[in-house]
Coordinates of C-alpha atoms in Angstrom, one line a residue:
Chain Q
M22 CA -17.2 19.8 5.8
F23 CA -13.5 18.9 6.2
T24 CA -11.6 18.5 2.9
Y25 CA -8.4 16.5 2.2
R26 CA -6.7 16.4 -1.2
F27 CA -4.6 13.8 -2.9
R28 CA -3.1 13.3 -6.3
A29 CA -3.7 9.9 -7.8
G30 CA -0.1 8.9 -8.3
L31 CA 1.6 5.7 -9.4
S32 CA 1.2 4.6 -5.8
S33 CA -2.6 4.5 -6.2
T34 CA -3.2 3.6 -9.8
D35 CA -3.1 0.3 -11.7
P36 CA -2.1 -0.9 -15.2
A37 CA -5.4 0.4 -16.6
G38 CA -4.3 3.9 -15.5
I39 CA -7.1 4.3 -12.9
L40 CA -7.4 4.2 -9.1
F41 CA -6.9 0.7 -7.6
Y42 CA -10.1 0.5 -5.6
P43 CA -8.6 -0.3 -2.1
E44 CA -6.7 2.9 -2.4
L45 CA -10.0 4.8 -2.1
F46 CA -10.3 3.5 1.4
R47 CA -6.7 4.3 2.2
H48 CA -7.3 7.9 1.2
A49 CA -10.6 8.0 3.1
H50 CA -8.7 6.9 6.2
D51 CA -5.9 9.5 5.7
A52 CA -8.8 12.1 5.4
Y53 CA -10.4 10.8 8.5
E54 CA -7.1 11.0 10.5
G55 CA -6.5 14.6 9.3
W56 CA -10.1 15.5 10.3
M57 CA -9.8 13.9 13.7
S58 CA -6.5 15.6 14.3
A59 CA -8.0 19.0 13.3
M60 CA -10.8 18.3 15.8
G61 CA -8.1 17.7 18.5
H62 CA -8.6 13.9 18.6
G63 CA -5.5 11.9 17.6
L64 CA -6.0 8.2 17.1
D65 CA -3.9 7.6 20.3
I66 CA -7.0 5.8 21.5
V67 CA -6.1 2.9 19.1
L68 CA -2.5 2.5 20.0
A69 CA -1.4 -0.8 21.3
E70 CA -0.8 0.5 24.8
S71 CA -4.5 1.3 25.1
Q72 CA -7.2 -0.9 26.6
V73 CA -9.6 -0.2 23.7
L74 CA -9.7 -0.6 20.0
L75 CA -11.6 1.6 17.6
P76 CA -12.1 -0.7 14.6
I77 CA -14.0 -0.1 11.5
V78 CA -16.7 -2.8 11.4
H79 CA -18.2 -2.0 8.1
A80 CA -16.9 -0.2 5.0
E81 CA -18.4 0.3 1.6
A82 CA -17.8 2.4 -1.5
D83 CA -19.6 3.2 -4.8
F84 CA -17.4 4.1 -7.7
R85 CA -19.2 6.3 -10.2
A86 CA -16.5 7.2 -12.7
P87 CA -12.8 6.3 -12.9
I88 CA -10.2 8.3 -11.1
R89 CA -7.4 8.6 -13.6
H90 CA -3.6 8.8 -12.9
G91 CA -2.6 12.4 -12.2
E92 CA -6.0 13.7 -11.2
V93 CA -6.3 15.7 -8.0
I94 CA -9.2 14.5 -5.8
A95 CA -10.8 16.3 -2.9
V96 CA -12.2 14.1 -0.2
G97 CA -15.1 15.6 1.7
L98 CA -16.0 14.0 5.1
A99 CA -19.3 14.2 6.9
V100 CA -20.7 12.6 10.1
K101 CA -23.8 10.6 9.3
N102 CA -24.7 9.0 12.5
V103 CA -23.5 9.0 16.1
G104 CA -24.6 6.2 18.5
H105 CA -23.7 5.3 22.0
T106 CA -20.8 3.1 21.1
S107 CA -20.4 3.8 17.4
Y108 CA -20.4 6.4 14.6
T109 CA -20.8 6.4 10.8
L110 CA -18.8 8.7 8.5
A111 CA -19.4 9.4 4.8
Y112 CA -16.8 10.4 2.2
T113 CA -17.2 12.1 -1.1
F114 CA -14.4 12.0 -3.7
R115 CA -14.6 14.8 -6.2
S116 CA -12.3 15.8 -9.1
E117 CA -10.9 19.2 -8.5
S118 CA -10.6 20.1 -12.2
E119 CA -13.9 18.6 -13.4
D120 CA -15.9 19.2 -10.2
D121 CA -17.8 15.9 -10.4
V122 CA -18.2 13.1 -7.9
R123 CA -16.2 10.1 -8.7
A124 CA -16.9 7.9 -5.7
R125 CA -18.6 7.8 -2.3
A126 CA -17.7 5.7 0.7
S127 CA -18.9 5.2 4.3
T128 CA -17.4 3.6 7.3
V129 CA -18.8 2.4 10.7
H130 CA -16.5 2.8 13.7
V131 CA -17.1 1.0 17.0
L132 CA -15.2 1.4 20.3
V133 CA -14.5 -2.0 21.8
D134 CA -12.7 -3.4 24.7
R135 CA -9.4 -4.8 23.5
K136 CA -9.6 -7.9 25.7
T137 CA -13.3 -8.8 25.7
G138 CA -14.2 -7.4 22.3
R139 CA -17.4 -5.8 23.7
A140 CA -18.6 -2.4 22.6
R141 CA -17.9 0.4 25.0
P142 CA -19.4 3.9 25.3
L143 CA -17.7 6.6 23.2
P144 CA -15.8 9.1 25.4
D145 CA -18.1 12.1 26.1
E146 CA -15.8 14.6 24.4
L147 CA -15.5 12.6 21.2
R148 CA -19.2 12.0 21.1
A149 CA -20.0 15.6 21.6
D150 CA -17.6 16.7 18.9
L151 CA -19.0 14.2 16.4
L152 CA -22.6 15.2 17.2
A153 CA -21.8 18.8 16.6
R154 CA -20.6 18.0 13.1
I155 CA -23.4 15.7 12.1
S156 CA -24.7 16.4 8.6
H157 CA -27.9 15.6 6.8
Q158 CA -27.0 17.6 3.7
D159 CA -25.5 14.8 1.8
S160 CA -28.8 13.2 1.8
E161 CA -28.5 11.1 -1.4
F162 CA -25.7 9.1 0.3
P163 CA -26.9 5.5 0.9
V164 CA -26.0 4.9 4.5
Chain B
M22 CA -14.0 -22.6 -3.8
F23 CA -10.7 -21.1 -4.6
T24 CA -8.4 -20.3 -1.6
Y25 CA -5.6 -17.8 -1.3
R26 CA -3.5 -17.3 1.9
F27 CA -1.6 -14.4 3.3
R28 CA 0.2 -13.6 6.5
A29 CA -0.8 -10.3 8.1
G30 CA 2.6 -8.7 8.1
L31 CA 3.8 -5.2 9.1
S32 CA 2.7 -4.3 5.5
S33 CA -0.9 -4.9 6.4
T34 CA -1.2 -4.0 10.1
D35 CA -1.4 -0.7 12.0
P36 CA -0.2 0.7 15.4
A37 CA -3.0 -1.2 17.1
G38 CA -1.5 -4.4 15.9
I39 CA -4.5 -5.3 13.7
L40 CA -5.2 -5.3 10.0
F41 CA -5.6 -1.8 8.5
Y42 CA -9.0 -2.2 6.9
P43 CA -8.2 -1.2 3.3
E44 CA -5.7 -4.0 3.2
L45 CA -8.6 -6.5 3.4
F46 CA -9.6 -5.2 -0.1
R47 CA -6.1 -5.4 -1.3
H48 CA -5.8 -9.1 -0.3
A49 CA -9.3 -9.7 -1.7
H50 CA -8.1 -8.4 -5.1
D51 CA -4.9 -10.5 -5.0
A52 CA -7.1 -13.5 -4.3
Y53 CA -9.4 -12.5 -7.2
E54 CA -6.4 -12.2 -9.6
G55 CA -5.0 -15.6 -8.5
W56 CA -8.5 -17.1 -9.0
M57 CA -8.9 -15.5 -12.5
S58 CA -5.5 -16.7 -13.5
A59 CA -6.2 -20.3 -12.3
M60 CA -9.4 -20.1 -14.5
G61 CA -7.3 -19.1 -17.4
H62 CA -8.5 -15.4 -17.4
G63 CA -5.7 -12.9 -16.9
L64 CA -6.7 -9.3 -16.3
D65 CA -5.2 -8.5 -19.7
I66 CA -8.6 -7.2 -20.4
V67 CA -8.0 -4.2 -18.2
L68 CA -4.6 -3.2 -19.5
A69 CA -4.4 0.3 -20.9
E70 CA -4.1 -1.0 -24.5
S71 CA -7.5 -2.4 -24.3
Q72 CA -10.7 -0.7 -25.3
V73 CA -12.6 -1.8 -22.2
L74 CA -12.2 -1.4 -18.5
L75 CA -13.4 -3.9 -15.9
P76 CA -13.9 -1.6 -12.9
I77 CA -15.2 -2.5 -9.5
V78 CA -18.3 -0.3 -9.0
H79 CA -19.2 -1.3 -5.5
A80 CA -17.2 -2.9 -2.7
E81 CA -18.1 -3.6 0.9
A82 CA -16.8 -5.5 3.9
D83 CA -17.9 -6.5 7.3
F84 CA -15.2 -7.0 10.0
R85 CA -16.3 -9.4 12.7
A86 CA -13.1 -9.8 14.7
P87 CA -9.7 -8.3 14.4
I88 CA -7.0 -9.9 12.2
R89 CA -3.8 -9.6 14.3
H90 CA -0.3 -9.2 13.2
G91 CA 1.3 -12.5 12.3
E92 CA -1.9 -14.4 11.7
V93 CA -2.3 -16.5 8.5
I94 CA -5.6 -15.8 6.8
A95 CA -7.2 -17.9 4.1
V96 CA -9.4 -16.0 1.6
G97 CA -12.2 -18.0 0.1
L98 CA -13.8 -16.7 -3.0
A99 CA -17.3 -17.4 -4.4
V100 CA -19.3 -16.2 -7.4
K101 CA -22.6 -14.8 -6.1
N102 CA -24.2 -13.3 -9.2
V103 CA -23.5 -13.1 -13.0
G104 CA -25.4 -10.7 -15.1
H105 CA -25.1 -9.6 -18.7
T106 CA -22.5 -6.9 -18.2
S107 CA -21.5 -7.5 -14.5
Y108 CA -20.8 -10.1 -11.8
T109 CA -20.6 -10.1 -8.0
L110 CA -17.9 -11.9 -6.0
A111 CA -17.9 -12.7 -2.3
Y112 CA -14.9 -13.3 -0.1
T113 CA -14.5 -14.9 3.3
F114 CA -11.5 -14.3 5.5
R115 CA -10.8 -17.1 7.9
S116 CA -8.0 -17.6 10.4
E117 CA -6.1 -20.8 9.7
S118 CA -5.2 -21.5 13.3
E119 CA -8.5 -20.6 14.9
D120 CA -10.7 -21.5 12.0
D121 CA -13.2 -18.6 12.5
V122 CA -14.4 -16.0 10.1
R123 CA -12.9 -12.7 10.7
A124 CA -14.3 -10.7 7.8
R125 CA -16.5 -10.9 4.7
A126 CA -16.4 -8.8 1.6
S127 CA -18.1 -8.5 -1.8
T128 CA -17.3 -6.7 -5.0
V129 CA -19.4 -5.8 -8.1
H130 CA -17.5 -5.8 -11.4
V131 CA -18.8 -4.2 -14.6
L132 CA -17.3 -4.4 -18.1
V133 CA -17.4 -0.9 -19.6
D134 CA -16.3 0.8 -22.8
R135 CA -13.1 2.8 -22.0
K136 CA -14.3 5.8 -24.1
T137 CA -18.0 6.0 -23.6
G138 CA -18.1 4.5 -20.1
R139 CA -21.1 2.4 -21.1
A140 CA -21.6 -1.1 -19.9
R141 CA -20.7 -3.9 -22.4
P142 CA -21.6 -7.6 -22.5
L143 CA -19.2 -9.9 -20.7
P144 CA -17.2 -12.1 -23.1
D145 CA -19.0 -15.4 -23.5
E146 CA -16.2 -17.5 -22.2
L147 CA -15.7 -15.4 -19.1
R148 CA -19.4 -15.4 -18.5
A149 CA -19.7 -19.2 -18.9
D150 CA -16.7 -19.8 -16.5
L151 CA -18.3 -17.5 -13.9
L152 CA -21.7 -19.1 -14.2
A153 CA -20.1 -22.6 -13.8
R154 CA -18.7 -21.5 -10.5
I155 CA -21.7 -19.7 -9.0
S156 CA -22.3 -20.6 -5.4
H157 CA -25.4 -20.4 -3.3
Q158 CA -23.8 -22.1 -0.3
D159 CA -22.5 -19.1 1.4
S160 CA -26.1 -18.0 1.9
E161 CA -25.6 -15.9 5.0
F162 CA -23.5 -13.5 3.1
P163 CA -25.4 -10.2 2.7
V164 CA -25.1 -9.4 -1.0
Chain N
M10 CA 17.7 -20.2 1.1
F11 CA 14.1 -19.4 2.0
T12 CA 11.7 -18.6 -0.9
Y13 CA 8.5 -16.6 -0.9
R14 CA 6.3 -16.1 -4.0
F15 CA 4.0 -13.4 -5.1
R16 CA 2.0 -12.5 -8.2
A17 CA 2.5 -8.9 -9.3
G18 CA -1.2 -7.9 -9.2
L19 CA -2.9 -4.6 -9.7
S20 CA -2.0 -3.9 -6.0
S21 CA 1.7 -3.8 -7.0
T22 CA 1.7 -2.4 -10.5
D23 CA 1.4 1.0 -12.0
P24 CA -0.1 2.6 -15.2
A25 CA 3.0 1.5 -17.1
G26 CA 2.0 -2.1 -16.3
I27 CA 5.1 -2.7 -14.2
L28 CA 5.9 -3.1 -10.5
F29 CA 5.7 0.2 -8.6
Y30 CA 9.2 0.2 -7.0
P31 CA 8.2 0.6 -3.3
E32 CA 6.2 -2.6 -3.6
L33 CA 9.5 -4.5 -4.1
F34 CA 10.4 -3.5 -0.5
R35 CA 6.9 -4.5 0.7
H36 CA 7.3 -7.9 -0.8
A37 CA 10.8 -8.2 0.6
H38 CA 9.4 -7.5 4.1
D39 CA 6.6 -10.1 3.7
A40 CA 9.3 -12.6 2.7
Y41 CA 11.4 -11.6 5.7
E42 CA 8.5 -12.1 8.1
G43 CA 7.7 -15.5 6.6
W44 CA 11.3 -16.5 6.9
M45 CA 11.6 -15.2 10.5
S46 CA 8.4 -17.1 11.4
A47 CA 9.6 -20.3 9.8
M48 CA 12.8 -19.9 12.0
G49 CA 10.6 -19.6 15.0
H50 CA 11.1 -15.8 15.5
G51 CA 8.0 -13.8 15.2
L52 CA 8.3 -10.0 15.1
D53 CA 6.7 -9.8 18.5
I54 CA 9.9 -8.1 19.4
V55 CA 8.8 -5.0 17.6
L56 CA 5.3 -4.7 19.0
A57 CA 4.5 -1.6 20.8
E58 CA 4.4 -3.3 24.2
S59 CA 8.1 -4.1 23.9
Q60 CA 11.0 -2.0 25.2
V61 CA 12.9 -2.4 22.0
L62 CA 12.5 -1.6 18.3
L63 CA 14.0 -3.5 15.4
P64 CA 14.1 -0.8 12.7
I65 CA 15.5 -1.1 9.3
V66 CA 18.2 1.7 9.1
H67 CA 19.2 1.2 5.5
A68 CA 17.4 -0.3 2.5
E69 CA 18.4 -0.4 -1.1
A70 CA 17.4 -2.1 -4.3
D71 CA 18.7 -2.5 -7.9
F72 CA 16.1 -3.0 -10.6
R73 CA 17.5 -4.9 -13.6
A74 CA 14.4 -5.6 -15.6
P75 CA 10.8 -4.7 -15.2
I76 CA 8.4 -7.0 -13.3
R77 CA 5.3 -6.9 -15.4
H78 CA 1.7 -7.3 -14.2
G79 CA 0.7 -10.9 -13.7
E80 CA 4.2 -12.3 -13.4
V81 CA 4.9 -14.7 -10.5
I82 CA 8.1 -13.7 -8.7
A83 CA 10.1 -15.8 -6.2
V84 CA 11.9 -13.9 -3.5
G85 CA 15.0 -15.6 -2.2
L86 CA 16.4 -14.4 1.1
A87 CA 20.0 -14.7 2.4
V88 CA 21.8 -13.5 5.5
K89 CA 24.8 -11.4 4.5
N90 CA 26.2 -10.1 7.7
V91 CA 25.5 -10.5 11.5
G92 CA 27.0 -8.0 13.9
H93 CA 26.6 -7.5 17.7
T94 CA 23.5 -5.3 17.4
S95 CA 22.6 -5.6 13.7
Y96 CA 22.3 -7.8 10.7
T97 CA 22.1 -7.4 6.9
L98 CA 19.8 -9.4 4.6
A99 CA 19.8 -9.7 0.9
Y100 CA 16.9 -10.5 -1.4
T101 CA 16.8 -11.8 -4.9
F102 CA 13.7 -11.3 -7.1
R103 CA 13.4 -13.9 -9.8
S104 CA 10.8 -14.5 -12.4
E105 CA 9.4 -18.1 -12.1
S106 CA 8.5 -18.5 -15.8
E107 CA 11.6 -16.9 -17.3
D108 CA 14.1 -17.8 -14.5
D109 CA 16.0 -14.5 -14.6
V110 CA 16.8 -12.0 -11.8
R111 CA 14.7 -8.9 -12.1
A112 CA 15.8 -7.1 -8.9
R113 CA 18.0 -7.4 -5.8
A114 CA 17.6 -5.6 -2.5
S115 CA 19.2 -5.5 0.9
T116 CA 18.2 -4.2 4.3
V117 CA 20.1 -3.5 7.5
H118 CA 18.3 -4.2 10.8
V119 CA 19.4 -2.8 14.2
L120 CA 18.0 -3.6 17.6
V121 CA 17.5 -0.4 19.6
D122 CA 16.2 0.7 22.9
R123 CA 12.7 2.2 22.3
K124 CA 13.3 5.1 24.8
T125 CA 17.0 6.0 24.3
G126 CA 17.3 5.0 20.7
R127 CA 20.6 3.3 21.5
A128 CA 21.7 0.0 19.8
R129 CA 21.3 -3.1 22.0
P130 CA 22.8 -6.6 21.6
L131 CA 20.7 -9.0 19.5
P132 CA 19.2 -11.8 21.6
D133 CA 21.6 -14.8 21.6
E134 CA 19.1 -17.2 20.1
L135 CA 18.3 -14.8 17.2
R136 CA 21.9 -14.1 16.6
A137 CA 22.8 -17.8 16.6
D138 CA 20.0 -18.6 14.1
L139 CA 21.1 -15.8 11.8
L140 CA 24.8 -16.8 11.9
A141 CA 23.8 -20.4 11.1
R142 CA 22.1 -19.1 7.9
I143 CA 24.8 -16.8 6.7
S144 CA 25.5 -17.1 3.0
H145 CA 28.5 -16.1 0.9
Q146 CA 27.2 -17.7 -2.2
D147 CA 25.4 -14.7 -3.6
S148 CA 28.7 -13.0 -3.9
E149 CA 27.9 -10.6 -6.7
F150 CA 25.4 -8.8 -4.4
P151 CA 26.7 -5.3 -3.6
V152 CA 26.3 -5.1 0.2
Chain E
M29 CA 13.5 23.0 -3.2
F30 CA 10.0 21.6 -3.7
T31 CA 8.3 20.4 -0.5
Y32 CA 5.5 17.8 -0.1
R33 CA 3.9 17.0 3.3
F34 CA 2.2 13.9 4.7
R35 CA 0.9 12.8 8.0
A36 CA 2.1 9.3 9.0
G37 CA -1.3 7.7 9.3
L38 CA -2.4 4.1 10.0
S39 CA -1.9 3.6 6.3
S40 CA 1.9 4.1 6.7
T41 CA 2.7 2.8 10.2
D42 CA 3.1 -0.6 11.7
P43 CA 2.4 -2.4 15.0
A44 CA 5.5 -0.7 16.6
G45 CA 3.8 2.6 15.9
I46 CA 6.4 3.8 13.4
L47 CA 6.7 4.2 9.7
F48 CA 6.7 0.9 7.7
Y49 CA 9.9 1.5 5.7
P50 CA 8.6 0.9 2.2
E51 CA 6.1 3.7 2.8
L52 CA 9.1 6.1 2.8
F53 CA 9.6 5.3 -0.9
R54 CA 5.9 5.6 -1.6
H55 CA 5.8 9.1 -0.1
A56 CA 9.0 10.0 -2.0
H57 CA 7.3 9.0 -5.2
D58 CA 4.2 11.0 -4.4
A59 CA 6.5 14.0 -3.7
Y60 CA 8.3 13.3 -7.0
E61 CA 5.1 13.3 -9.0
G62 CA 3.9 16.5 -7.4
W63 CA 7.2 18.1 -8.2
M64 CA 7.2 16.9 -11.8
S65 CA 3.6 18.1 -12.2
A66 CA 4.5 21.6 -10.7
M67 CA 7.3 21.7 -13.3
G68 CA 4.9 20.9 -16.0
H69 CA 6.0 17.3 -16.6
G70 CA 3.3 14.8 -16.0
L71 CA 4.3 11.2 -15.9
D72 CA 2.4 10.7 -19.1
I73 CA 5.7 9.5 -20.5
V74 CA 5.3 6.3 -18.5
L75 CA 1.8 5.4 -19.4
A76 CA 1.3 2.1 -21.2
E77 CA 0.5 3.8 -24.5
S78 CA 4.0 5.2 -24.7
Q79 CA 7.0 3.6 -26.4
V80 CA 9.2 4.4 -23.5
L81 CA 9.4 3.6 -19.8
L82 CA 11.0 5.7 -17.1
P83 CA 11.9 3.1 -14.5
I84 CA 13.7 3.7 -11.3
V85 CA 16.8 1.4 -11.5
H86 CA 18.2 2.1 -8.1
A87 CA 16.6 3.3 -4.8
E88 CA 18.1 3.6 -1.4
A89 CA 17.2 5.1 2.0
D90 CA 18.8 5.8 5.3
F91 CA 16.6 5.9 8.4
R92 CA 18.0 8.1 11.1
A93 CA 15.2 8.2 13.6
P94 CA 11.7 6.7 13.7
I95 CA 8.8 8.5 12.1
R96 CA 6.0 7.9 14.6
H97 CA 2.2 7.6 13.9
G98 CA 0.6 11.1 13.7
E99 CA 3.7 13.0 12.8
V100 CA 3.6 15.4 9.9
I101 CA 6.7 15.0 7.7
A102 CA 7.9 17.4 5.0
V103 CA 9.6 15.8 2.1
G104 CA 12.2 18.0 0.4
L105 CA 13.4 17.0 -3.1
A106 CA 16.6 18.0 -4.9
V107 CA 18.2 17.1 -8.2
K108 CA 21.6 15.6 -7.6
N109 CA 22.7 14.5 -11.1
V110 CA 21.5 14.7 -14.7
G111 CA 23.0 12.5 -17.3
H112 CA 22.3 11.9 -21.0
T113 CA 19.7 9.1 -20.3
S114 CA 19.2 9.3 -16.5
Y115 CA 18.9 11.5 -13.5
T116 CA 19.3 11.1 -9.7
L117 CA 17.0 12.7 -7.1
A118 CA 17.5 13.1 -3.4
Y119 CA 14.8 13.3 -0.8
T120 CA 15.0 14.6 2.8
F121 CA 12.3 13.7 5.3
R122 CA 12.0 16.2 8.1
S123 CA 9.6 16.3 11.1
E124 CA 7.6 19.6 10.9
S125 CA 7.2 19.9 14.7
E126 CA 10.7 18.8 15.8
D127 CA 12.6 20.1 12.7
D128 CA 15.0 17.2 12.5
V129 CA 15.9 14.9 9.6
R130 CA 14.4 11.5 10.1
A131 CA 15.4 9.9 6.8
R132 CA 17.0 10.5 3.5
A133 CA 16.5 8.7 0.2
S134 CA 17.7 8.7 -3.4
T135 CA 16.4 7.3 -6.7
V136 CA 18.0 6.9 -10.1
H137 CA 15.7 7.2 -13.1
V138 CA 16.5 6.0 -16.6
L139 CA 14.6 6.5 -19.8
V140 CA 14.4 3.2 -21.7
D141 CA 12.8 1.9 -24.9
R142 CA 9.8 -0.2 -23.9
K143 CA 10.6 -2.9 -26.4
T144 CA 14.4 -3.2 -26.4
G145 CA 15.0 -2.1 -22.9
R146 CA 17.9 0.1 -24.1
A147 CA 18.5 3.6 -22.5
R148 CA 17.3 6.5 -24.6
P149 CA 18.2 10.2 -24.4
L150 CA 16.0 12.3 -22.1
P151 CA 13.8 14.7 -23.9
D152 CA 15.5 18.1 -24.2
E153 CA 12.9 20.0 -22.2
L154 CA 12.9 17.6 -19.3
R155 CA 16.7 17.5 -19.2
A156 CA 16.9 21.3 -19.3
D157 CA 14.4 21.6 -16.5
L158 CA 16.2 19.1 -14.3
L159 CA 19.6 20.8 -15.0
A160 CA 18.1 24.1 -13.9
R161 CA 17.2 22.7 -10.6
I162 CA 20.4 20.8 -9.8
S163 CA 21.5 21.3 -6.2
H164 CA 24.8 20.9 -4.6
Q165 CA 23.7 22.2 -1.2
D166 CA 22.6 19.0 0.3
S167 CA 26.2 17.9 0.1
E168 CA 26.2 15.4 3.0
F169 CA 23.8 13.2 1.1
P170 CA 25.6 10.0 0.1
V171 CA 24.7 9.7 -3.6

């Protein structure tokens, strides 16, 4: 399981002193990009020059306990499902100092043709790399 | 139904030229705050001085079609459920020029005691205002 | 003078209850894009397909008084200088309810060749439109 | 000199594939908070409960070359000036792979009374820690 860390700074917290919830998704995406990069897959596939897009078509999160300003959070990332044209990732947000889960999230990614919007098969190499990392451990996660 | 508009600027879009998905939640929250304010409820309740928090405990979104850089998007907001300690809102993101739905989102809000973390009853006035605005029209929305 | 409004929501404020300062630049840019669009100039020029970039090479801001959560701020925009390859814009952030200036900002924009990085002449139409809107009124602004 | 790293992800880049400029300030602030924390100073001083604010009253940045999507950037931080009630920090943004400076920034921080808005003396310990870290090395920086 790949791990990415962030400190909940002023950039991510609100007047109540806790994480502004869209920031959870932002950090999930930064974790995802670091993980893809470590696997050897940049997101070059999504750049405007390309003929495909790799949009997220569904995202959800459950917030169990507040993430407070100044806390360091480790984001764990797991592959939950790999289809022909799509894959699902799950994220766990854990406090480093208190070692408890504060939030969970998941995202569904689909490869689509930029012009037609139709789903397209994932590249073989990406699909193989995702399948090799599939995890059933995090079984309580509701995806 | 309250409506809030935003232009998908560089601030909200990514190298593929489309909305970076966490920004959908950011705009949903700006719409929510405008709507609460128009109803006469500021979010003063969440400020750090207060003894309660009003966190979002669940958020989700479905992305149907990309929101491209420069598009003006109208965010419609509807009350889907009001409980004793919580409420659920639904958001529809519609292109103004093409009049099609690009995304939908929902959020679940719970009033909790800042110290104990336990759910607390919604203030009567807020609860009444939310109940008065409950909508069953947007029935295809999966909440 | 073009005006853009925003409410300082949770998205823009920090645990002290005031605007997180990078958000001032975000709102300045949203104002700038709205203004360019109203003038008939989209930022299509900066899209990845294009052979040019229109980067901001200098940005600065002075913060005179805090912008608090919930306040509605009007962003005024003025052209301060137009050169052969660049232009300078100035922004004034004013509280709508208290009618005082909370912050000022300025940005310097240069058109450059995407490959060589060298400055290139502004398109005639854009340059003419900017020159027609140049303002010397806001003379106390330090640009 | 304290160093903080970030990858320029979709969260920080725009349709031209380069850093959206307000994100430079966001990352500067994340670097600043990490540095303060490593020094033993949290930003607890700015939380809403406190009787003081520590606002940034001036911020500026020079962008020398684009930061492209996917690049890893190291943010160096230096103390440039320490006064009775304020201090100035300077930030250098350097590409890790190409080892060139892409941008520089500076911020001026002032301790003020939350109610009166008047400047107040910095706490002795913070002032001493800042003075101990003052740097004249980065002498080309225009502050």
